[in-house]
């Protein structure tokens, strides 16, 4: 990793940081050892002074000229001296008019002045390699950009500030302390370091495992906030599935009719409900049918149900439960689901009491997709489903990145191996291997111990200019 870091310091990179398209302003960022020289080569301050003559971080008014001396654009430029910049290197940013031609012209002038095109995520990668931020914080930058809800943004910002990192570092330190103590016992058995008995190994590792478990407990919520909750609406024909979708969306998205078998294909919509991003699929009513196209639709409904993290089973509250309803309820056994008793405006056939077996205590919400009555109850239920007991995002740490979640799980498994080894009074060396693995997985989260390929893979998913 040392080699890479050195190479980074030597190369100056540039890219357009704002979205390419028409905008009020566009920004070109140049970073690296020659950033200032490249900036001075293409930017002329209206005052006639050099950028370097101004105090750092000052926005300077001027123009960009091309090689023939003709004016390209009227701009503002700023010089940020490393390490006090995004990359922790010398950075010059030029704010020009946000037109594609202007941005590309200035970008190519920066290349001519010695910069090379930045790779995706390379500015953030440099911030990481230069030690300004750790890997979790770097990944949080992308999460901030991609946040689909206020809650997801909040979680990402907390991560960017280092909340998750410091928790993970703390846990890793506890493991490293155990390792150091065990090493002392192995190296100097004659000193008979009493404190480091098996009991105390078990104790420390148990404590750390508990900490990891606590982080994992919120991972489900974190993932939903980041990627959206996949929800499938299922039920027999005509119970009001499409009406419920329209009611949630507050628009006439799906065709609704009194004919059973109206919806043939899956209709998928993404939106926020009670601040929670959901990916909702309305499906064809499930029933035995001779109709070829409808049968394909029914097959699709089953497939969508299998992929969903939450199933909404819609029942028609104005009629008695039928055999078909019970068959559909069978399909959600063992999954996360909620039962909607629809058409409450038509009066209730009191079908809630007909639900038996495991469905007796199932979550049931009565509502009317036609009038919207009861929709708030459903929204509240969904918030609790996602956040746990509370309806809002708590102050805790929410792991929302699959990479972090996997590493936490791996670390936990290694700790459990260490605990079993300790309980079986295996030699210290064996316990040590597991503990080192456990600590290594935690280090990979923050980037303290991580291979170059992984770093490259993470940053390759970033956008250019970030
Ligand atoms: N009174 C009343 N009628 C409703 C309600 N929800 C749906 N309906 C009516 O029930 C009929 C069927 O509604 P849809 O939303 O098309 O039902 P679906 O479950 O999507 O039906 P398929 O697509 O055929 O499986 C329509 O005539 C709706 O107007 C409700 O809450 N109250
Ligand atoms: Mg429908």
CSV table of C-alpha atoms and ligand atoms in Angstrom, one decimal:
chain,number,residue,atom,x,y,z
A,1,UNK,CA,0.0,0.0,0.0
A,2,UNK,CA,2.9,2.3,0.6
A,3,UNK,CA,3.9,2.2,-3.1
A,4,UNK,CA,0.4,3.2,-4.1
A,5,UNK,CA,0.3,6.1,-1.7
A,6,UNK,CA,3.6,7.4,-3.1
A,7,UNK,CA,2.5,7.2,-6.7
A,8,UNK,CA,-0.7,9.1,-5.7
A,9,UNK,CA,1.3,12.0,-4.4
A,10,UNK,CA,3.2,12.3,-7.6
A,11,UNK,CA,0.3,12.3,-10.0
A,12,UNK,CA,-2.1,15.2,-10.3
A,13,UNK,CA,-5.6,14.4,-11.4
A,14,UNK,CA,-8.7,16.3,-12.5
A,15,UNK,CA,-12.3,15.7,-13.2
A,16,UNK,CA,-15.7,17.4,-13.5
A,17,UNK,CA,-17.3,17.1,-10.0
A,18,UNK,CA,-20.7,18.3,-10.8
A,19,UNK,CA,-23.3,16.4,-12.9
A,20,UNK,CA,-22.7,16.8,-16.6
A,21,UNK,CA,-25.6,18.6,-18.2
A,22,UNK,CA,-26.9,22.1,-18.1
A,23,UNK,CA,-26.7,23.7,-14.7
A,24,UNK,CA,-26.1,27.1,-13.2
A,25,UNK,CA,-22.5,26.3,-12.3
A,26,UNK,CA,-20.1,23.4,-12.9
A,27,UNK,CA,-17.0,22.6,-10.9
A,28,UNK,CA,-13.7,21.1,-12.1
A,29,UNK,CA,-11.5,19.8,-9.3
A,30,UNK,CA,-7.7,19.4,-9.7
A,31,UNK,CA,-5.8,17.5,-7.0
A,32,UNK,CA,-2.2,16.6,-6.4
A,33,UNK,CA,1.3,18.0,-6.2
A,34,UNK,CA,0.9,20.1,-9.3
A,35,UNK,CA,-2.6,21.2,-8.7
A,36,UNK,CA,-1.6,24.8,-8.0
A,37,UNK,CA,0.7,25.0,-11.1
A,38,UNK,CA,-2.0,23.5,-13.3
A,39,UNK,CA,-4.6,25.9,-11.9
A,40,UNK,CA,-2.4,29.0,-12.4
A,41,UNK,CA,-1.7,27.8,-16.0
A,42,UNK,CA,-5.3,28.0,-17.0
A,43,UNK,CA,-6.8,30.6,-14.6
A,44,UNK,CA,-6.1,34.3,-14.7
A,45,UNK,CA,-7.5,36.3,-11.8
A,46,UNK,CA,-9.1,39.6,-12.9
A,47,UNK,CA,-6.9,41.4,-10.4
A,48,UNK,CA,-3.8,40.2,-12.2
A,49,UNK,CA,-2.5,38.5,-9.1
A,50,UNK,CA,-1.7,34.8,-8.9
A,51,UNK,CA,-4.0,32.4,-7.1
A,52,UNK,CA,-1.1,31.6,-4.7
A,53,UNK,CA,-1.0,35.3,-3.7
A,54,UNK,CA,-4.4,35.0,-2.1
A,55,UNK,CA,-5.0,33.5,1.3
A,56,UNK,CA,-5.9,29.8,0.9
A,57,UNK,CA,-9.6,28.9,0.6
A,58,UNK,CA,-10.4,32.3,-1.0
A,59,UNK,CA,-12.7,32.4,-4.0
A,60,UNK,CA,-11.0,34.4,-6.7
A,61,UNK,CA,-12.8,36.0,-9.6
A,62,UNK,CA,-11.2,35.6,-13.1
A,63,UNK,CA,-11.2,33.9,-16.4
A,64,UNK,CA,-10.0,30.7,-18.1
A,65,UNK,CA,-8.1,31.2,-21.4
A,66,UNK,CA,-7.1,28.5,-23.9
A,67,UNK,CA,-3.7,28.1,-25.5
A,68,UNK,CA,-4.4,30.8,-28.1
A,69,UNK,CA,-5.2,33.2,-25.4
A,70,UNK,CA,-8.9,33.3,-26.2
A,71,UNK,CA,-11.3,33.4,-23.3
A,72,UNK,CA,-13.1,30.2,-22.5
A,73,UNK,CA,-15.3,31.2,-19.6
A,74,UNK,CA,-15.8,33.6,-16.7
A,75,UNK,CA,-15.1,31.7,-13.5
A,76,UNK,CA,-14.3,31.6,-9.8
A,77,UNK,CA,-11.3,29.6,-8.6
A,78,UNK,CA,-10.2,28.5,-5.2
A,79,UNK,CA,-6.9,27.0,-3.9
A,80,UNK,CA,-7.0,24.7,-0.9
A,81,UNK,CA,-3.7,23.7,0.4
A,82,UNK,CA,-3.1,20.1,1.6
A,83,UNK,CA,-3.7,18.6,4.0
A,84,UNK,CA,-6.7,20.9,4.5
A,85,UNK,CA,-8.7,19.7,1.5
A,86,UNK,CA,-11.0,16.9,0.5
A,87,UNK,CA,-8.2,14.7,-0.7
A,88,UNK,CA,-5.7,16.1,1.9
A,89,UNK,CA,-3.6,17.1,-1.1
A,90,UNK,CA,-3.2,20.5,-2.8
A,91,UNK,CA,-6.5,21.2,-4.6
A,92,UNK,CA,-7.7,23.8,-7.1
A,93,UNK,CA,-11.4,24.0,-7.9
A,94,UNK,CA,-12.7,26.1,-10.8
A,95,UNK,CA,-16.4,27.0,-10.8
A,96,UNK,CA,-17.5,27.8,-14.3
A,97,UNK,CA,-20.9,28.1,-16.1
A,98,UNK,CA,-22.5,24.8,-15.9
A,99,UNK,CA,-22.5,24.0,-19.6
A,100,UNK,CA,-21.1,20.8,-21.1
A,101,UNK,CA,-18.8,22.6,-23.6
A,102,UNK,CA,-17.4,25.0,-21.0
A,103,UNK,CA,-16.7,22.2,-18.5
A,104,UNK,CA,-15.1,19.9,-21.0
A,105,UNK,CA,-13.0,22.7,-22.5
A,106,UNK,CA,-11.6,23.6,-19.0
A,107,UNK,CA,-11.1,20.0,-18.2
A,108,UNK,CA,-9.0,19.4,-21.3
A,109,UNK,CA,-7.0,22.5,-20.5
A,110,UNK,CA,-6.3,21.0,-17.1
A,111,UNK,CA,-5.0,17.9,-18.8
A,112,UNK,CA,-2.8,20.0,-21.0
A,113,UNK,CA,-1.5,21.7,-17.9
A,114,UNK,CA,-0.3,18.3,-16.6
A,115,UNK,CA,-3.2,16.7,-14.8
A,116,UNK,CA,-4.5,13.3,-15.9
A,117,UNK,CA,-8.2,12.2,-15.8
A,118,UNK,CA,-9.3,11.0,-12.4
A,119,UNK,CA,-10.6,7.5,-12.0
A,120,UNK,CA,-14.0,6.9,-10.5
A,121,UNK,CA,-13.9,7.7,-6.8
A,122,UNK,CA,-10.2,8.7,-7.0
A,123,UNK,CA,-10.6,11.9,-5.0
A,124,UNK,CA,-12.2,10.0,-2.1
A,125,UNK,CA,-9.7,7.2,-2.5
A,126,UNK,CA,-6.9,9.7,-2.1
A,127,UNK,CA,-8.6,11.1,1.0
A,128,UNK,CA,-8.5,7.5,2.3
A,129,UNK,CA,-4.9,6.7,1.2
A,130,UNK,CA,-3.7,10.0,2.7
A,131,UNK,CA,-5.3,9.0,6.0
A,132,UNK,CA,-7.8,11.8,6.2
A,133,UNK,CA,-10.8,9.4,6.4
A,134,UNK,CA,-11.1,5.7,6.9
A,135,UNK,CA,-12.8,3.2,4.6
A,136,UNK,CA,-16.2,3.4,6.3
A,137,UNK,CA,-16.2,7.2,6.0
A,138,UNK,CA,-15.2,6.9,2.4
A,139,UNK,CA,-18.0,4.5,1.7
A,140,UNK,CA,-20.4,6.8,3.5
A,141,UNK,CA,-19.7,9.5,1.0
A,142,UNK,CA,-21.3,7.4,-1.7
A,143,UNK,CA,-24.2,6.5,0.7
A,144,UNK,CA,-24.8,10.2,1.3
A,145,UNK,CA,-25.0,10.8,-2.5
A,146,UNK,CA,-27.3,7.8,-3.0
A,147,UNK,CA,-29.6,8.3,0.0
A,148,UNK,CA,-33.2,7.8,-0.9
A,149,UNK,CA,-34.7,9.0,2.4
A,150,UNK,CA,-34.0,11.4,5.2
A,151,UNK,CA,-33.3,8.5,7.5
A,152,UNK,CA,-30.8,6.9,5.1
A,153,UNK,CA,-29.1,10.3,4.8
A,154,UNK,CA,-28.9,10.6,8.6
A,155,UNK,CA,-27.4,7.2,8.9
A,156,UNK,CA,-24.8,7.9,6.2
A,157,UNK,CA,-23.9,11.3,7.7
A,158,UNK,CA,-23.3,9.6,11.1
A,159,UNK,CA,-21.1,7.1,9.4
A,160,UNK,CA,-19.2,9.8,7.6
A,161,UNK,CA,-18.6,11.5,11.0
A,162,UNK,CA,-17.0,8.3,12.2
A,163,UNK,CA,-19.6,6.8,14.5
A,164,UNK,CA,-19.4,3.3,13.1
A,165,UNK,CA,-15.7,3.5,12.7
A,166,UNK,CA,-15.0,4.3,16.3
A,167,UNK,CA,-17.3,1.6,17.5
A,168,UNK,CA,-15.6,-1.0,15.3
A,169,UNK,CA,-12.1,0.3,16.3
A,170,UNK,CA,-13.1,0.0,19.9
A,171,UNK,CA,-14.1,-3.6,19.5
A,172,UNK,CA,-11.0,-4.5,17.5
A,173,UNK,CA,-8.9,-2.9,20.2
A,174,UNK,CA,-10.5,-5.2,22.8
A,175,UNK,CA,-9.5,-8.2,20.7
A,176,UNK,CA,-6.0,-6.9,20.1
A,177,UNK,CA,-5.6,-6.5,23.9
A,178,UNK,CA,-6.5,-10.1,24.4
A,179,UNK,CA,-4.1,-11.1,21.7
A,180,UNK,CA,-1.2,-9.1,23.2
A,181,UNK,CA,-1.9,-10.7,26.6
A,182,UNK,CA,-2.0,-14.2,25.2
A,183,UNK,CA,1.2,-13.5,23.3
A,184,UNK,CA,2.9,-12.6,26.6
A,185,UNK,CA,1.7,-15.8,28.1
A,186,UNK,CA,3.1,-17.8,25.2
A,187,UNK,CA,6.4,-16.0,25.1
A,188,UNK,CA,7.0,-15.9,28.8
A,189,UNK,CA,5.2,-18.9,30.3
A,190,UNK,CA,7.5,-18.8,33.3
A,191,UNK,CA,6.2,-15.4,34.3
A,192,UNK,CA,2.9,-17.0,34.9
A,193,UNK,CA,0.8,-14.1,34.0
A,194,UNK,CA,-2.1,-15.0,36.1
A,195,UNK,CA,-4.6,-12.4,34.9
A,196,UNK,CA,-4.8,-14.0,31.5
A,197,UNK,CA,-6.7,-17.1,32.5
A,198,UNK,CA,-9.1,-18.8,30.2
A,199,UNK,CA,-11.9,-17.3,32.1
A,200,UNK,CA,-10.7,-13.8,31.4
A,201,UNK,CA,-10.2,-14.6,27.7
A,202,UNK,CA,-13.7,-15.9,27.6
A,203,UNK,CA,-14.9,-12.8,29.3
A,204,UNK,CA,-13.3,-10.3,27.0
A,205,UNK,CA,-14.2,-12.1,23.8
A,206,UNK,CA,-17.7,-12.5,24.9
A,207,UNK,CA,-18.0,-8.8,25.6
A,208,UNK,CA,-16.6,-8.0,22.1
A,209,UNK,CA,-18.9,-10.6,20.5
A,210,UNK,CA,-21.8,-8.9,22.2
A,211,UNK,CA,-20.8,-5.5,20.8
A,212,UNK,CA,-20.7,-7.0,17.3
A,213,UNK,CA,-24.1,-8.6,17.8
A,214,UNK,CA,-25.5,-5.3,18.8
A,215,UNK,CA,-24.2,-3.7,15.5
A,216,UNK,CA,-25.7,-6.6,13.5
A,217,UNK,CA,-29.1,-6.2,15.2
A,218,UNK,CA,-29.7,-2.9,13.4
A,219,UNK,CA,-28.2,-4.1,10.1
A,220,UNK,CA,-31.6,-5.1,8.7
A,221,UNK,CA,-33.0,-1.6,9.3
A,222,UNK,CA,-29.9,-0.1,7.8
A,223,UNK,CA,-30.2,-2.2,4.6
A,224,UNK,CA,-33.8,-1.3,4.2
A,225,UNK,CA,-33.0,2.4,4.5
A,226,UNK,CA,-30.3,2.1,1.9
A,227,UNK,CA,-31.8,-0.2,-0.6
A,228,UNK,CA,-35.5,0.0,0.1
A,229,UNK,CA,-37.9,-2.6,1.4
A,230,UNK,CA,-39.1,-5.1,-1.2
A,231,UNK,CA,-42.8,-5.5,-0.6
A,232,UNK,CA,-45.3,-7.7,-2.6
A,233,UNK,CA,-49.1,-7.2,-2.5
A,234,UNK,CA,-50.8,-10.5,-2.9
A,235,UNK,CA,-54.3,-11.9,-2.7
A,236,UNK,CA,-57.1,-13.5,-4.7
A,237,UNK,CA,-58.6,-11.5,-7.6
A,238,UNK,CA,-60.8,-8.5,-6.8
A,239,UNK,CA,-59.9,-8.0,-3.2
A,240,UNK,CA,-58.5,-4.5,-4.0
A,241,UNK,CA,-54.7,-5.1,-4.4
A,242,UNK,CA,-54.4,-2.5,-7.2
A,243,UNK,CA,-56.7,-0.1,-5.3
A,244,UNK,CA,-54.4,-0.4,-2.3
A,245,UNK,CA,-51.3,0.4,-4.5
A,246,UNK,CA,-53.1,3.4,-5.9
A,247,UNK,CA,-54.1,4.5,-2.5
A,248,UNK,CA,-50.5,4.3,-1.2
A,249,UNK,CA,-49.2,6.2,-4.2
A,250,UNK,CA,-52.1,8.6,-4.2
A,251,UNK,CA,-52.5,8.3,-7.9
A,252,UNK,CA,-54.2,6.1,-10.4
A,253,UNK,CA,-51.2,4.0,-11.3
A,254,UNK,CA,-52.8,0.5,-11.8
A,255,UNK,CA,-56.0,-0.3,-13.6
A,256,UNK,CA,-58.8,-1.1,-11.1
A,257,UNK,CA,-62.0,-2.8,-12.2
A,258,UNK,CA,-64.8,-4.9,-10.8
A,259,UNK,CA,-63.7,-7.8,-13.0
A,260,UNK,CA,-61.7,-10.5,-11.3
A,261,UNK,CA,-58.3,-10.9,-13.1
A,262,UNK,CA,-57.8,-7.2,-14.0
A,263,UNK,CA,-54.1,-7.2,-13.2
A,264,UNK,CA,-52.1,-9.6,-15.4
A,265,UNK,CA,-48.6,-8.3,-15.0
A,266,UNK,CA,-46.5,-7.2,-12.0
A,267,UNK,CA,-46.6,-3.4,-11.4
A,268,UNK,CA,-43.6,-2.2,-9.5
A,269,UNK,CA,-43.3,1.3,-7.9
A,270,UNK,CA,-40.7,2.9,-5.7
A,271,UNK,CA,-41.7,5.5,-3.2
A,272,UNK,CA,-41.4,6.7,0.4
A,273,UNK,CA,-44.0,5.7,2.9
A,274,UNK,CA,-43.6,7.3,6.3
A,275,UNK,CA,-40.1,8.1,5.3
A,276,UNK,CA,-39.2,4.5,4.5
A,277,UNK,CA,-38.1,3.7,0.9
A,278,UNK,CA,-40.2,0.8,-0.4
A,279,UNK,CA,-40.2,-1.1,-3.7
A,280,UNK,CA,-43.8,-2.2,-3.9
A,281,UNK,CA,-45.1,-4.8,-6.4
A,282,UNK,CA,-48.8,-5.2,-7.2
A,283,UNK,CA,-49.4,-8.6,-8.5
A,284,UNK,CA,-52.1,-10.6,-10.4
A,285,UNK,CA,-54.7,-12.1,-8.2
A,286,UNK,CA,-53.7,-15.7,-7.4
A,287,UNK,CA,-56.3,-18.3,-8.5
A,288,UNK,CA,-56.6,-21.4,-10.7
A,289,UNK,CA,-57.4,-20.2,-14.1
A,290,UNK,CA,-57.7,-21.5,-17.7
A,291,UNK,CA,-56.7,-18.2,-19.1
A,292,UNK,CA,-53.2,-18.6,-20.5
A,293,UNK,CA,-52.0,-15.0,-20.0
A,294,UNK,CA,-53.6,-14.8,-16.5
A,295,UNK,CA,-51.8,-18.0,-15.6
A,296,UNK,CA,-48.4,-16.5,-16.5
A,297,UNK,CA,-49.4,-13.5,-14.3
A,298,UNK,CA,-50.2,-15.9,-11.3
A,299,UNK,CA,-46.8,-17.6,-11.7
A,300,UNK,CA,-45.1,-14.2,-11.6
A,301,UNK,CA,-47.0,-13.3,-8.5
A,302,UNK,CA,-45.6,-16.3,-6.7
A,303,UNK,CA,-42.1,-15.5,-7.9
A,304,UNK,CA,-42.4,-11.9,-6.7
A,305,UNK,CA,-43.6,-13.1,-3.3
A,306,UNK,CA,-40.5,-15.3,-3.0
A,307,UNK,CA,-38.3,-12.3,-3.6
A,308,UNK,CA,-40.1,-10.0,-1.2
A,309,UNK,CA,-39.0,-9.1,2.3
A,310,UNK,CA,-42.5,-8.3,3.3
A,311,UNK,CA,-45.8,-9.7,1.9
A,312,UNK,CA,-49.1,-7.8,2.2
A,313,UNK,CA,-52.0,-10.2,2.0
A,314,UNK,CA,-55.1,-8.4,1.0
A,315,UNK,CA,-58.5,-9.9,2.0
A,316,UNK,CA,-61.9,-8.6,1.0
A,317,UNK,CA,-63.5,-7.5,4.3
A,318,UNK,CA,-67.0,-7.2,2.9
A,319,UNK,CA,-67.2,-11.0,2.1
A,320,UNK,CA,-66.5,-14.1,4.0
A,321,UNK,CA,-63.1,-15.8,3.7
A,322,UNK,CA,-62.9,-18.4,0.9
A,323,UNK,CA,-60.8,-21.4,0.3
A,324,UNK,CA,-58.6,-19.3,-2.0
A,325,UNK,CA,-57.9,-16.8,0.8
A,326,UNK,CA,-56.7,-19.6,3.0
A,327,UNK,CA,-54.5,-21.0,0.3
A,328,UNK,CA,-52.9,-17.7,-0.2
A,329,UNK,CA,-52.3,-17.3,3.5
A,330,UNK,CA,-50.5,-20.6,3.4
A,331,UNK,CA,-48.0,-19.1,1.0
A,332,UNK,CA,-46.8,-16.5,3.5
A,333,UNK,CA,-46.3,-18.9,6.4
A,334,UNK,CA,-42.8,-18.5,7.7
A,335,UNK,CA,-42.3,-15.1,6.0
A,336,UNK,CA,-42.7,-11.6,7.2
A,337,UNK,CA,-46.2,-10.5,6.3
A,338,UNK,CA,-49.1,-8.3,7.3
A,339,UNK,CA,-52.8,-8.9,6.6
A,340,UNK,CA,-54.9,-6.1,5.2
A,341,UNK,CA,-58.7,-6.5,5.5
A,342,UNK,CA,-59.8,-4.1,2.8
A,343,UNK,CA,-63.2,-2.5,1.9
A,344,UNK,CA,-63.9,-1.5,5.5
A,345,UNK,CA,-66.2,1.2,4.1
A,346,UNK,CA,-68.6,-1.5,3.0
A,347,UNK,CA,-69.1,-2.7,6.5
A,348,UNK,CA,-67.3,-5.7,8.0
A,349,UNK,CA,-68.1,-9.4,7.6
A,350,UNK,CA,-65.9,-9.6,10.7
A,351,UNK,CA,-63.6,-12.0,8.9
A,352,UNK,CA,-60.9,-11.3,11.5
A,353,UNK,CA,-62.5,-13.9,13.7
A,354,UNK,CA,-62.2,-16.5,10.9
A,355,UNK,CA,-58.5,-16.3,10.9
A,356,UNK,CA,-57.2,-19.3,12.7
A,357,UNK,CA,-54.0,-21.1,13.6
A,358,UNK,CA,-50.9,-19.0,13.3
A,359,UNK,CA,-53.0,-16.2,11.7
A,360,UNK,CA,-55.0,-15.7,14.8
A,361,UNK,CA,-52.3,-13.5,16.3
A,362,UNK,CA,-51.0,-12.2,12.9
A,363,UNK,CA,-50.8,-8.4,12.3
A,364,UNK,CA,-54.1,-7.4,10.8
A,365,UNK,CA,-55.1,-3.9,9.6
A,366,UNK,CA,-58.6,-3.0,8.5
A,367,UNK,CA,-58.7,-0.3,6.0
A,368,UNK,CA,-60.5,1.0,2.9
A,369,UNK,CA,-58.4,1.5,-0.2
A,370,UNK,CA,-61.3,3.4,-1.6
A,371,UNK,CA,-61.6,6.1,1.1
A,372,UNK,CA,-58.0,5.9,2.5
A,373,UNK,CA,-59.4,5.2,6.0
A,374,UNK,CA,-56.9,3.2,8.1
A,375,UNK,CA,-53.9,4.0,5.8
A,376,UNK,CA,-52.2,5.9,8.7
A,377,UNK,CA,-52.5,2.7,10.8
A,378,UNK,CA,-50.7,0.8,8.0
A,379,UNK,CA,-48.0,3.4,7.7
A,380,UNK,CA,-47.4,3.3,11.5
A,381,UNK,CA,-47.2,-0.5,11.4
A,382,UNK,CA,-44.7,-0.4,8.6
A,383,UNK,CA,-42.5,2.1,10.5
A,384,UNK,CA,-42.5,-0.2,13.6
A,385,UNK,CA,-41.7,-3.2,11.3
A,386,UNK,CA,-38.6,-1.3,10.0
A,387,UNK,CA,-37.4,0.5,13.2
A,388,UNK,CA,-38.4,-2.0,15.8
A,389,UNK,CA,-40.4,-0.7,18.8
A,390,UNK,CA,-40.1,2.9,17.8
A,391,UNK,CA,-41.6,4.6,14.8
A,392,UNK,CA,-38.5,6.6,14.1
A,393,UNK,CA,-34.8,6.2,13.5
A,394,UNK,CA,-33.1,5.9,16.8
A,395,UNK,CA,-29.7,7.4,17.9
A,396,UNK,CA,-27.9,4.1,17.5
A,397,UNK,CA,-25.5,2.9,14.8
A,398,UNK,CA,-27.1,1.4,11.7
A,399,UNK,CA,-24.9,-0.8,9.6
A,400,UNK,CA,-26.3,-0.3,6.1
A,401,UNK,CA,-23.5,-1.6,3.9
A,402,UNK,CA,-23.5,-5.3,3.0
A,403,UNK,CA,-19.7,-5.4,3.0
A,404,UNK,CA,-19.7,-4.2,6.7
A,405,UNK,CA,-22.4,-6.6,7.6
A,406,UNK,CA,-20.6,-9.6,6.1
A,407,UNK,CA,-17.3,-8.7,7.8
A,408,UNK,CA,-19.1,-8.3,11.2
A,409,UNK,CA,-20.6,-11.7,10.7
A,410,UNK,CA,-17.3,-13.3,9.8
A,411,UNK,CA,-15.7,-11.6,12.8
A,412,UNK,CA,-18.4,-12.9,15.1
A,413,UNK,CA,-18.0,-16.5,13.7
A,414,UNK,CA,-14.2,-16.3,14.4
A,415,UNK,CA,-14.8,-15.1,17.9
A,416,UNK,CA,-17.2,-18.0,18.4
A,417,UNK,CA,-14.5,-20.4,17.2
A,418,UNK,CA,-12.1,-18.8,19.7
A,419,UNK,CA,-14.6,-19.2,22.5
A,420,UNK,CA,-15.2,-22.9,21.6
A,421,UNK,CA,-11.4,-23.4,21.5
A,422,UNK,CA,-11.0,-21.7,24.9
A,423,UNK,CA,-13.7,-23.7,26.4
A,424,UNK,CA,-12.2,-26.9,25.1
A,425,UNK,CA,-8.9,-25.7,26.7
A,426,UNK,CA,-7.1,-25.9,23.4
A,427,UNK,CA,-3.6,-24.5,23.2
A,428,UNK,CA,-3.3,-20.7,23.2
A,429,UNK,CA,-2.0,-20.8,19.7
A,430,UNK,CA,-5.3,-22.1,18.4
A,431,UNK,CA,-7.3,-19.5,20.1
A,432,UNK,CA,-4.9,-16.9,18.8
A,433,UNK,CA,-5.5,-17.8,15.2
A,434,UNK,CA,-9.3,-17.3,15.6
A,435,UNK,CA,-8.8,-14.1,17.5
A,436,UNK,CA,-6.4,-12.7,14.8
A,437,UNK,CA,-9.0,-13.6,12.2
A,438,UNK,CA,-11.7,-11.9,14.1
A,439,UNK,CA,-9.6,-8.7,14.6
A,440,UNK,CA,-8.6,-8.8,10.9
A,441,UNK,CA,-12.2,-8.8,9.7
A,442,UNK,CA,-13.0,-5.8,11.9
A,443,UNK,CA,-9.9,-4.1,10.5
A,444,UNK,CA,-11.1,-4.6,7.0
A,445,UNK,CA,-14.3,-2.7,7.8
A,446,UNK,CA,-12.4,0.5,8.6
A,447,UNK,CA,-9.6,-0.2,6.2
A,448,UNK,CA,-6.9,-0.6,8.8
A,449,UNK,CA,-6.2,-4.1,7.5
A,450,UNK,CA,-7.4,-4.4,3.9
A,451,UNK,CA,-6.0,-5.6,0.6
A,452,UNK,CA,-5.4,-3.3,-2.3
A,453,UNK,CA,-7.9,-5.2,-4.6
A,454,UNK,CA,-10.7,-4.6,-2.1
A,455,UNK,CA,-9.9,-0.9,-1.9
A,456,UNK,CA,-9.8,-0.7,-5.7
A,457,UNK,CA,-13.1,-2.6,-6.0
A,458,UNK,CA,-14.8,-0.3,-3.5
A,459,UNK,CA,-13.8,2.9,-5.2
A,460,UNK,CA,-14.5,1.6,-8.7
A,461,UNK,CA,-18.2,1.8,-7.8
A,462,UNK,CA,-18.0,5.5,-7.1
A,463,UNK,CA,-18.8,8.1,-9.7
A,464,UNK,CA,-16.2,10.1,-11.6
A,465,UNK,CA,-15.4,13.3,-9.9
A,466,UNK,CA,-16.1,12.1,-6.4
B,1,LIG,N1,-66.0,-0.2,-1.6
B,1,LIG,C1,-64.8,-0.5,-1.8
B,1,LIG,N2,-64.4,-1.0,-3.0
B,1,LIG,C2,-63.1,-1.3,-3.2
B,1,LIG,C3,-62.1,-1.1,-2.3
B,1,LIG,N3,-60.9,-1.5,-2.8
B,1,LIG,C4,-61.2,-1.9,-4.0
B,1,LIG,N4,-62.5,-1.9,-4.3
B,1,LIG,C5,-63.2,-2.3,-5.5
B,1,LIG,O1,-63.0,-3.7,-5.7
B,1,LIG,C6,-62.8,-4.0,-7.1
B,1,LIG,C7,-61.5,-4.7,-7.4
B,1,LIG,O2,-60.5,-3.8,-7.1
B,1,LIG,P1,-59.0,-4.0,-7.7
B,1,LIG,O3,-58.1,-3.0,-7.0
B,1,LIG,O4,-59.0,-4.0,-9.2
B,1,LIG,O5,-58.7,-5.4,-7.1
B,1,LIG,P2,-57.4,-6.4,-7.4
B,1,LIG,O6,-57.2,-7.2,-6.2
B,1,LIG,O7,-56.3,-5.6,-7.9
B,1,LIG,O8,-58.0,-7.3,-8.5
B,1,LIG,P3,-57.2,-8.2,-9.6
B,1,LIG,O9,-56.2,-7.3,-10.3
B,1,LIG,O10,-58.2,-8.6,-10.5
B,1,LIG,O11,-56.6,-9.3,-8.9
B,1,LIG,C8,-63.0,-2.6,-7.8
B,1,LIG,O12,-64.3,-2.5,-8.3
B,1,LIG,C9,-62.7,-1.6,-6.8
B,1,LIG,O13,-63.3,-0.4,-7.0
B,1,LIG,C10,-62.5,-0.5,-1.0
B,1,LIG,O14,-61.8,-0.2,-0.1
B,1,LIG,N5,-63.9,-0.2,-0.9
B,2,LIG,MG1,-55.3,-5.7,-9.6
